[in-house]
PDB file of C-alpha atoms in Angstrom:
ATOM      1  CA  MET A 124      -0.004  -0.041   0.003  1.00 48.00           C
ATOM      2  CA  PRO A 125       1.306   3.445  -0.906  1.00 55.00           C
ATOM      3  CA  VAL A 126       2.778   5.547   1.895  1.00 44.00           C
ATOM      4  CA  ALA A 127       0.324   8.316   1.254  1.00 52.00           C
ATOM      5  CA  ALA A 128      -2.569   5.887   1.457  1.00 50.00           C
ATOM      6  CA  VAL A 129      -1.302   4.428   4.912  1.00 46.00           C
ATOM      7  CA  ALA A 130      -0.940   8.113   6.166  1.00 48.00           C
ATOM      8  CA  ARG A 131      -4.529   8.961   5.286  1.00 51.00           C
ATOM      9  CA  ILE A 132      -5.873   5.743   7.025  1.00 50.00           C
ATOM     10  CA  MET A 133      -3.817   6.531  10.158  1.00 50.00           C
ATOM     11  CA  ALA A 134      -4.947  10.254  10.095  1.00 51.00           C
ATOM     12  CA  ALA A 135      -8.586   9.086  10.224  1.00 63.00           C
ATOM     13  CA  MET A 136      -8.311   7.090  13.441  1.00 88.00           C
ATOM     14  CA  VAL A 137     -10.248   7.846  16.613  1.00 94.00           C
ATOM     15  CA  LEU A 138      -8.224  10.106  19.257  1.00 97.00           C
ATOM     16  CA  SER A 139      -7.142   8.218  22.287  1.00 98.00           C
ATOM     17  CA  ASP A 140      -7.339   9.908  25.766  1.00 98.00           C
ATOM     18  CA  ARG A 141      -3.588  10.785  25.552  1.00 98.00           C
ATOM     19  CA  THR A 142      -4.114  12.488  22.335  1.00 98.00           C
ATOM     20  CA  ILE A 143      -7.298  14.227  23.423  1.00 98.00           C
ATOM     21  CA  ARG A 144      -5.493  15.663  26.557  1.00 98.00           C
ATOM     22  CA  ARG A 145      -2.560  16.904  24.218  1.00 98.00           C
ATOM     23  CA  GLU A 146      -4.948  18.632  21.695  1.00 98.00           C
ATOM     24  CA  ILE A 147      -6.886  20.300  24.702  1.00 98.00           C
ATOM     25  CA  GLU A 148      -3.497  21.481  26.257  1.00 98.00           C
ATOM     26  CA  ALA A 149      -2.480  22.871  22.985  1.00 98.00           C
ATOM     27  CA  GLY A 150      -5.808  24.714  22.660  1.00 97.00           C
ATOM     28  CA  ARG A 151      -6.884  23.007  19.282  1.00 98.00           C
ATOM     29  CA  ILE A 152      -9.775  21.111  20.916  1.00 98.00           C
ATOM     30  CA  VAL A 153     -11.800  23.189  23.384  1.00 98.00           C
ATOM     31  CA  VAL A 154     -14.308  21.688  25.891  1.00 98.00           C
ATOM     32  CA  ASP A 155     -15.091  24.452  28.397  1.00 98.00           C
ATOM     33  CA  PRO A 156     -15.350  23.908  31.294  1.00 98.00           C
ATOM     34  CA  LEU A 157     -13.641  20.619  31.228  1.00 97.00           C
ATOM     35  CA  ALA A 158     -14.780  18.445  34.257  1.00 96.00           C
ATOM     36  CA  PRO A 159     -11.819  16.751  36.060  1.00 95.00           C
ATOM     37  CA  ASP A 160     -13.214  13.314  35.270  1.00 96.00           C
ATOM     38  CA  ALA A 161     -14.523  13.970  31.843  1.00 98.00           C
ATOM     39  CA  ILE A 162     -11.800  12.552  29.556  1.00 98.00           C
ATOM     40  CA  GLN A 163     -12.549   8.787  28.898  1.00 97.00           C
ATOM     41  CA  PRO A 164     -10.387   6.283  27.021  1.00 97.00           C
ATOM     42  CA  ALA A 165     -11.555   7.639  23.711  1.00 97.00           C
ATOM     43  CA  SER A 166     -14.064  10.484  24.349  1.00 97.00           C
ATOM     44  CA  VAL A 167     -14.961  13.340  26.597  1.00 98.00           C
ATOM     45  CA  ASP A 168     -18.093  13.335  28.616  1.00 97.00           C
ATOM     46  CA  LEU A 169     -20.604  16.322  28.457  1.00 97.00           C
ATOM     47  CA  ARG A 170     -23.045  17.478  30.881  1.00 97.00           C
ATOM     48  CA  LEU A 171     -26.562  18.865  30.480  1.00 97.00           C
ATOM     49  CA  GLY A 172     -27.129  22.515  30.430  1.00 97.00           C
ATOM     50  CA  LYS A 173     -30.143  24.229  31.947  1.00 97.00           C
ATOM     51  CA  LEU A 174     -31.994  25.317  28.808  1.00 97.00           C
ATOM     52  CA  PHE A 175     -34.625  23.209  26.932  1.00 97.00           C
ATOM     53  CA  ARG A 176     -36.846  23.880  24.027  1.00 94.00           C
ATOM     54  CA  VAL A 177     -40.234  22.003  24.118  1.00 93.00           C
ATOM     55  CA  PHE A 178     -42.747  21.910  21.361  1.00 86.00           C
ATOM     56  CA  ARG A 179     -46.067  23.633  21.217  1.00 81.00           C
ATOM     57  CA  ASN A 180     -48.051  21.009  19.350  1.00 73.00           C
ATOM     58  CA  SER A 181     -51.376  23.021  19.388  1.00 71.00           C
ATOM     59  CA  ARG A 182     -50.048  25.967  17.484  1.00 71.00           C
ATOM     60  CA  ILE A 183     -49.847  24.636  13.962  1.00 78.00           C
ATOM     61  CA  PRO A 184     -51.606  21.539  12.176  1.00 81.00           C
ATOM     62  CA  TYR A 185     -48.263  20.168  10.707  1.00 81.00           C
ATOM     63  CA  ILE A 186     -44.666  21.114  10.127  1.00 80.00           C
ATOM     64  CA  ASP A 187     -43.752  22.472   6.693  1.00 80.00           C
ATOM     65  CA  VAL A 188     -40.074  22.335   6.239  1.00 79.00           C
ATOM     66  CA  LYS A 189     -40.081  25.368   3.937  1.00 81.00           C
ATOM     67  CA  ARG A 190     -41.374  27.596   6.663  1.00 81.00           C
ATOM     68  CA  GLU A 191     -39.998  29.271   9.694  1.00 78.00           C
ATOM     69  CA  TYR A 192     -42.000  28.629  13.014  1.00 76.00           C
ATOM     70  CA  PRO A 193     -40.674  31.168  15.680  1.00 77.00           C
ATOM     71  CA  ASP A 194     -43.563  30.152  17.965  1.00 78.00           C
ATOM     72  CA  LEU A 195     -43.286  26.284  17.360  1.00 83.00           C
ATOM     73  CA  THR A 196     -41.058  25.880  20.512  1.00 87.00           C
ATOM     74  CA  GLU A 197     -40.780  27.429  23.985  1.00 91.00           C
ATOM     75  CA  LEU A 198     -37.622  28.008  25.953  1.00 93.00           C
ATOM     76  CA  VAL A 199     -37.637  26.285  29.401  1.00 95.00           C
ATOM     77  CA  GLU A 200     -35.032  26.855  31.972  1.00 96.00           C
ATOM     78  CA  ILE A 201     -34.380  24.594  35.021  1.00 96.00           C
ATOM     79  CA  ASP A 202     -32.169  25.137  38.105  1.00 94.00           C
ATOM     80  CA  GLU A 203     -29.906  22.867  40.015  1.00 92.00           C
ATOM     81  CA  ASP A 204     -32.781  21.653  42.295  1.00 92.00           C
ATOM     82  CA  THR A 205     -35.542  21.160  39.682  1.00 94.00           C
ATOM     83  CA  PRO A 206     -35.253  18.453  37.001  1.00 97.00           C
ATOM     84  CA  PHE A 207     -36.836  18.522  33.654  1.00 97.00           C
ATOM     85  CA  ILE A 208     -39.358  15.825  33.167  1.00 97.00           C
ATOM     86  CA  LEU A 209     -39.400  14.183  29.709  1.00 97.00           C
ATOM     87  CA  HIS A 210     -42.419  12.007  29.282  1.00 97.00           C
ATOM     88  CA  PRO A 211     -42.858   8.989  27.262  1.00 96.00           C
ATOM     89  CA  GLY A 212     -43.041   9.837  23.536  1.00 93.00           C
ATOM     90  CA  GLU A 213     -41.966  13.282  24.067  1.00 94.00           C
ATOM     91  CA  PHE A 214     -39.166  15.080  22.134  1.00 93.00           C
ATOM     92  CA  ALA A 215     -37.259  18.156  23.378  1.00 95.00           C
ATOM     93  CA  LEU A 216     -34.106  20.064  22.492  1.00 95.00           C
ATOM     94  CA  ALA A 217     -31.572  20.572  25.144  1.00 95.00           C
ATOM     95  CA  VAL A 218     -27.960  22.111  25.200  1.00 95.00           C
ATOM     96  CA  THR A 219     -24.633  20.955  26.514  1.00 96.00           C
ATOM     97  CA  TYR A 220     -23.219  22.611  29.629  1.00 97.00           C
ATOM     98  CA  GLU A 221     -19.945  22.628  27.841  1.00 97.00           C
ATOM     99  CA  ARG A 222     -18.803  24.883  24.831  1.00 97.00           C
ATOM    100  CA  VAL A 223     -16.930  22.808  22.287  1.00 97.00           C
ATOM    101  CA  ARG A 224     -14.517  24.135  19.643  1.00 96.00           C
ATOM    102  CA  LEU A 225     -12.880  22.090  17.090  1.00 97.00           C
ATOM    103  CA  PRO A 226     -10.030  22.781  14.656  1.00 97.00           C
ATOM    104  CA  ASP A 227     -10.227  22.509  10.822  1.00 95.00           C
ATOM    105  CA  ASP A 228      -8.664  18.982  10.797  1.00 96.00           C
ATOM    106  CA  ILE A 229     -10.798  17.134  13.416  1.00 97.00           C
ATOM    107  CA  VAL A 230     -14.430  15.973  13.449  1.00 96.00           C
ATOM    108  CA  GLY A 231     -16.467  15.054  16.501  1.00 96.00           C
ATOM    109  CA  ARG A 232     -19.126  12.317  16.911  1.00 94.00           C
ATOM    110  CA  LEU A 233     -21.634  12.950  19.651  1.00 94.00           C
ATOM    111  CA  GLU A 234     -23.356   9.967  21.288  1.00 92.00           C
ATOM    112  CA  GLY A 235     -25.540   9.283  24.399  1.00 91.00           C
ATOM    113  CA  LYS A 236     -24.388   7.694  27.319  1.00 91.00           C
ATOM    114  CA  SER A 237     -25.162   4.058  27.323  1.00 91.00           C
ATOM    115  CA  SER A 238     -26.529   3.906  30.997  1.00 94.00           C
ATOM    116  CA  LEU A 239     -29.131   6.457  29.987  1.00 95.00           C
ATOM    117  CA  GLY A 240     -29.914   4.615  26.681  1.00 93.00           C
ATOM    118  CA  ARG A 241     -30.759   1.543  28.741  1.00 94.00           C
ATOM    119  CA  LEU A 242     -33.383   3.659  30.601  1.00 95.00           C
ATOM    120  CA  GLY A 243     -34.948   4.624  27.306  1.00 95.00           C
ATOM    121  CA  LEU A 244     -33.458   8.069  26.892  1.00 95.00           C
ATOM    122  CA  LEU A 245     -32.120   8.888  23.322  1.00 93.00           C
ATOM    123  CA  ILE A 246     -29.726  11.695  23.329  1.00 90.00           C
ATOM    124  CA  HIS A 247     -29.680  12.583  19.591  1.00 77.00           C
ATOM    125  CA  SER A 248     -31.677  11.632  16.616  1.00 60.00           C
ATOM    126  CA  THR A 249     -29.487  12.863  13.777  1.00 59.00           C
ATOM    127  CA  ALA A 250     -27.290  15.631  15.530  1.00 57.00           C
ATOM    128  CA  GLY A 251     -24.454  13.291  16.260  1.00 79.00           C
ATOM    129  CA  TYR A 252     -21.859  14.836  13.841  1.00 85.00           C
ATOM    130  CA  VAL A 253     -19.845  17.918  14.852  1.00 92.00           C
ATOM    131  CA  ASP A 254     -17.948  19.484  11.787  1.00 92.00           C
ATOM    132  CA  PRO A 255     -14.388  20.679  11.860  1.00 94.00           C
ATOM    133  CA  GLY A 256     -14.322  24.256  12.612  1.00 94.00           C
ATOM    134  CA  TRP A 257     -17.423  24.069  15.006  1.00 94.00           C
ATOM    135  CA  ASP A 258     -17.636  26.565  17.766  1.00 94.00           C
ATOM    136  CA  GLY A 259     -20.462  26.797  20.246  1.00 94.00           C
ATOM    137  CA  TYR A 260     -22.736  24.638  22.649  1.00 95.00           C
ATOM    138  CA  LEU A 261     -24.168  21.525  21.176  1.00 94.00           C
ATOM    139  CA  THR A 262     -27.833  21.135  20.890  1.00 92.00           C
ATOM    140  CA  LEU A 263     -29.137  17.633  22.027  1.00 94.00           C
ATOM    141  CA  GLU A 264     -32.242  15.974  20.549  1.00 93.00           C
ATOM    142  CA  LEU A 265     -33.855  14.147  23.423  1.00 95.00           C
ATOM    143  CA  SER A 266     -36.436  11.452  23.055  1.00 94.00           C
ATOM    144  CA  ASN A 267     -38.058   9.258  25.717  1.00 96.00           C
ATOM    145  CA  VAL A 268     -38.889   5.805  24.322  1.00 95.00           C
ATOM    146  CA  ALA A 269     -39.563   4.271  27.747  1.00 96.00           C
ATOM    147  CA  ASN A 270     -42.909   3.830  29.331  1.00 96.00           C
ATOM    148  CA  LEU A 271     -42.268   6.054  32.303  1.00 97.00           C
ATOM    149  CA  PRO A 272     -41.247   9.793  32.448  1.00 97.00           C
ATOM    150  CA  ILE A 273     -37.512  10.410  33.073  1.00 97.00           C
ATOM    151  CA  ALA A 274     -36.116  13.278  35.263  1.00 97.00           C
ATOM    152  CA  LEU A 275     -33.110  15.082  33.762  1.00 97.00           C
ATOM    153  CA  TYR A 276     -30.897  17.212  36.051  1.00 97.00           C
ATOM    154  CA  TYR A 277     -28.579  20.106  35.296  1.00 97.00           C
ATOM    155  CA  LYS A 278     -24.991  19.269  34.872  1.00 97.00           C
ATOM    156  CA  MET A 279     -25.643  15.418  34.865  1.00 97.00           C
ATOM    157  CA  LYS A 280     -23.355  13.707  32.507  1.00 97.00           C
ATOM    158  CA  VAL A 281     -25.747  13.035  29.419  1.00 96.00           C
ATOM    159  CA  SER A 282     -23.510  12.529  26.367  1.00 95.00           C
ATOM    160  CA  GLN A 283     -19.982  11.983  25.142  1.00 95.00           C
ATOM    161  CA  ILE A 284     -17.965  13.227  22.214  1.00 96.00           C
ATOM    162  CA  SER A 285     -15.348  11.326  20.422  1.00 96.00           C
ATOM    163  CA  PHE A 286     -12.933  12.784  17.849  1.00 97.00           C
ATOM    164  CA  LEU A 287     -11.440  11.785  14.436  1.00 96.00           C
ATOM    165  CA  ARG A 288      -8.565  13.317  12.742  1.00 96.00           C
ATOM    166  CA  LEU A 289      -9.232  14.215   9.078  1.00 94.00           C
ATOM    167  CA  SER A 290      -7.000  13.071   6.075  1.00 92.00           C
ATOM    168  CA  GLU A 291      -6.077  16.792   5.663  1.00 93.00           C
ATOM    169  CA  PRO A 292      -7.680  20.009   6.989  1.00 93.00           C
ATOM    170  CA  ALA A 293     -11.138  20.864   5.628  1.00 89.00           C
ATOM    171  CA  GLU A 294     -11.199  23.441   2.833  1.00 89.00           C
ATOM    172  CA  HIS A 295     -14.096  25.075   4.053  1.00 84.00           C
ATOM    173  CA  PRO A 296     -14.446  24.447   7.964  1.00 86.00           C
ATOM    174  CA  TYR A 297     -17.832  24.850   9.539  1.00 76.00           C
ATOM    175  CA  GLY A 298     -18.547  28.607  10.174  1.00 68.00           C
ATOM    176  CA  SER A 299     -16.684  29.796   6.914  1.00 68.00           C
ATOM    177  CA  ALA A 300     -18.397  32.337   4.801  1.00 61.00           C
ATOM    178  CA  ALA A 301     -18.629  29.933   1.824  1.00 65.00           C
ATOM    179  CA  LEU A 302     -20.961  27.538   3.794  1.00 61.00           C
ATOM    180  CA  GLY A 303     -23.455  29.816   5.423  1.00 60.00           C
ATOM    181  CA  SER A 304     -23.431  27.570   8.545  1.00 59.00           C
ATOM    182  CA  LYS A 305     -26.709  27.815  10.398  1.00 69.00           C
ATOM    183  CA  TYR A 306     -25.809  27.110  13.949  1.00 70.00           C
ATOM    184  CA  GLN A 307     -22.154  28.373  14.532  1.00 76.00           C
ATOM    185  CA  GLY A 308     -21.691  29.992  17.902  1.00 69.00           C
ATOM    186  CA  GLN A 309     -25.255  28.762  19.323  1.00 76.00           C
ATOM    187  CA  ALA A 310     -25.488  29.342  23.043  1.00 78.00           C
ATOM    188  CA  GLU A 311     -28.753  27.687  23.665  1.00 78.00           C
ATOM    189  CA  PRO A 312     -30.965  24.777  22.182  1.00 81.00           C
ATOM    190  CA  THR A 313     -31.534  26.095  18.610  1.00 75.00           C
ATOM    191  CA  PRO A 314     -34.747  25.189  16.699  1.00 72.00           C
ATOM    192  CA  SER A 315     -34.402  23.926  13.118  1.00 70.00           C
ATOM    193  CA  ARG A 316     -33.324  26.416  10.490  1.00 68.00           C
ATOM    194  CA  TYR A 317     -33.786  23.994   7.645  1.00 66.00           C
ATOM    195  CA  TYR A 318     -36.117  26.541   5.922  1.00 68.00           C
ATOM    196  CA  LEU A 319     -33.061  28.605   5.140  1.00 69.00           C
ATOM    197  CA  ASN A 320     -31.971  25.958   2.538  1.00 69.00           C
ATOM    198  CA  PHE A 321     -35.021  26.960   0.441  1.00 72.00           C
ATOM    199  CA  LEU A 322     -34.407  30.759   0.853  1.00 61.00           C
ATOM    200  CA  GLN A 323     -30.775  30.122  -0.326  1.00 57.00           C
ATOM    201  CA  ARG A 324     -32.061  28.340  -3.369  1.00 53.00           C
ATOM    202  CA  LYS A 325     -34.268  31.377  -4.165  1.00 53.00           C
ATOM    203  CA  GLY A 326     -31.205  33.701  -4.076  1.00 48.00           C
ATOM    204  CA  GLU A 327     -29.257  31.464  -6.487  1.00 48.00           C
TER     205      GLU A 327
END
């Protein structure tokens, strides 16, 4: 196998705890604030923030992905003593307690904690991919597929992020002007901005 091909395969490996620590110490990967016990063998634990978005199902008859719905969700804030209760079959958006920033040659994979999955809590539906160049708090897509309500607490460990090194730096990292990135810099659970795709097409 050519040396260049071997180098590309090696570059795409998942980062170990040692490499994650080096990248954080060098300031290339940012997880802020980083809990003392957050770094796992090949990932970093992330905690639950205090902001949630719940859906107001009675406001519209259906969701049209071409339209913006500023009143479709409501922002809810909890404190350290009062949990957020996610009922069976419900879906809500949440946000990580930590801000995450990635360089242009590392991609993140966001996963739920296995122990919570065994209770019926799904942490993300499709939001598991964190682009190189990302900077902001991560929105979590919470679903309760259990038969009982689940209490969620501020700063509880709720997800984990692993990192993969790209074969070479991305030409247009997330947040660059060429991409028109919709969620860069978000600080709270952000509702869908999919409708912007249709507006961008009209401007072409």
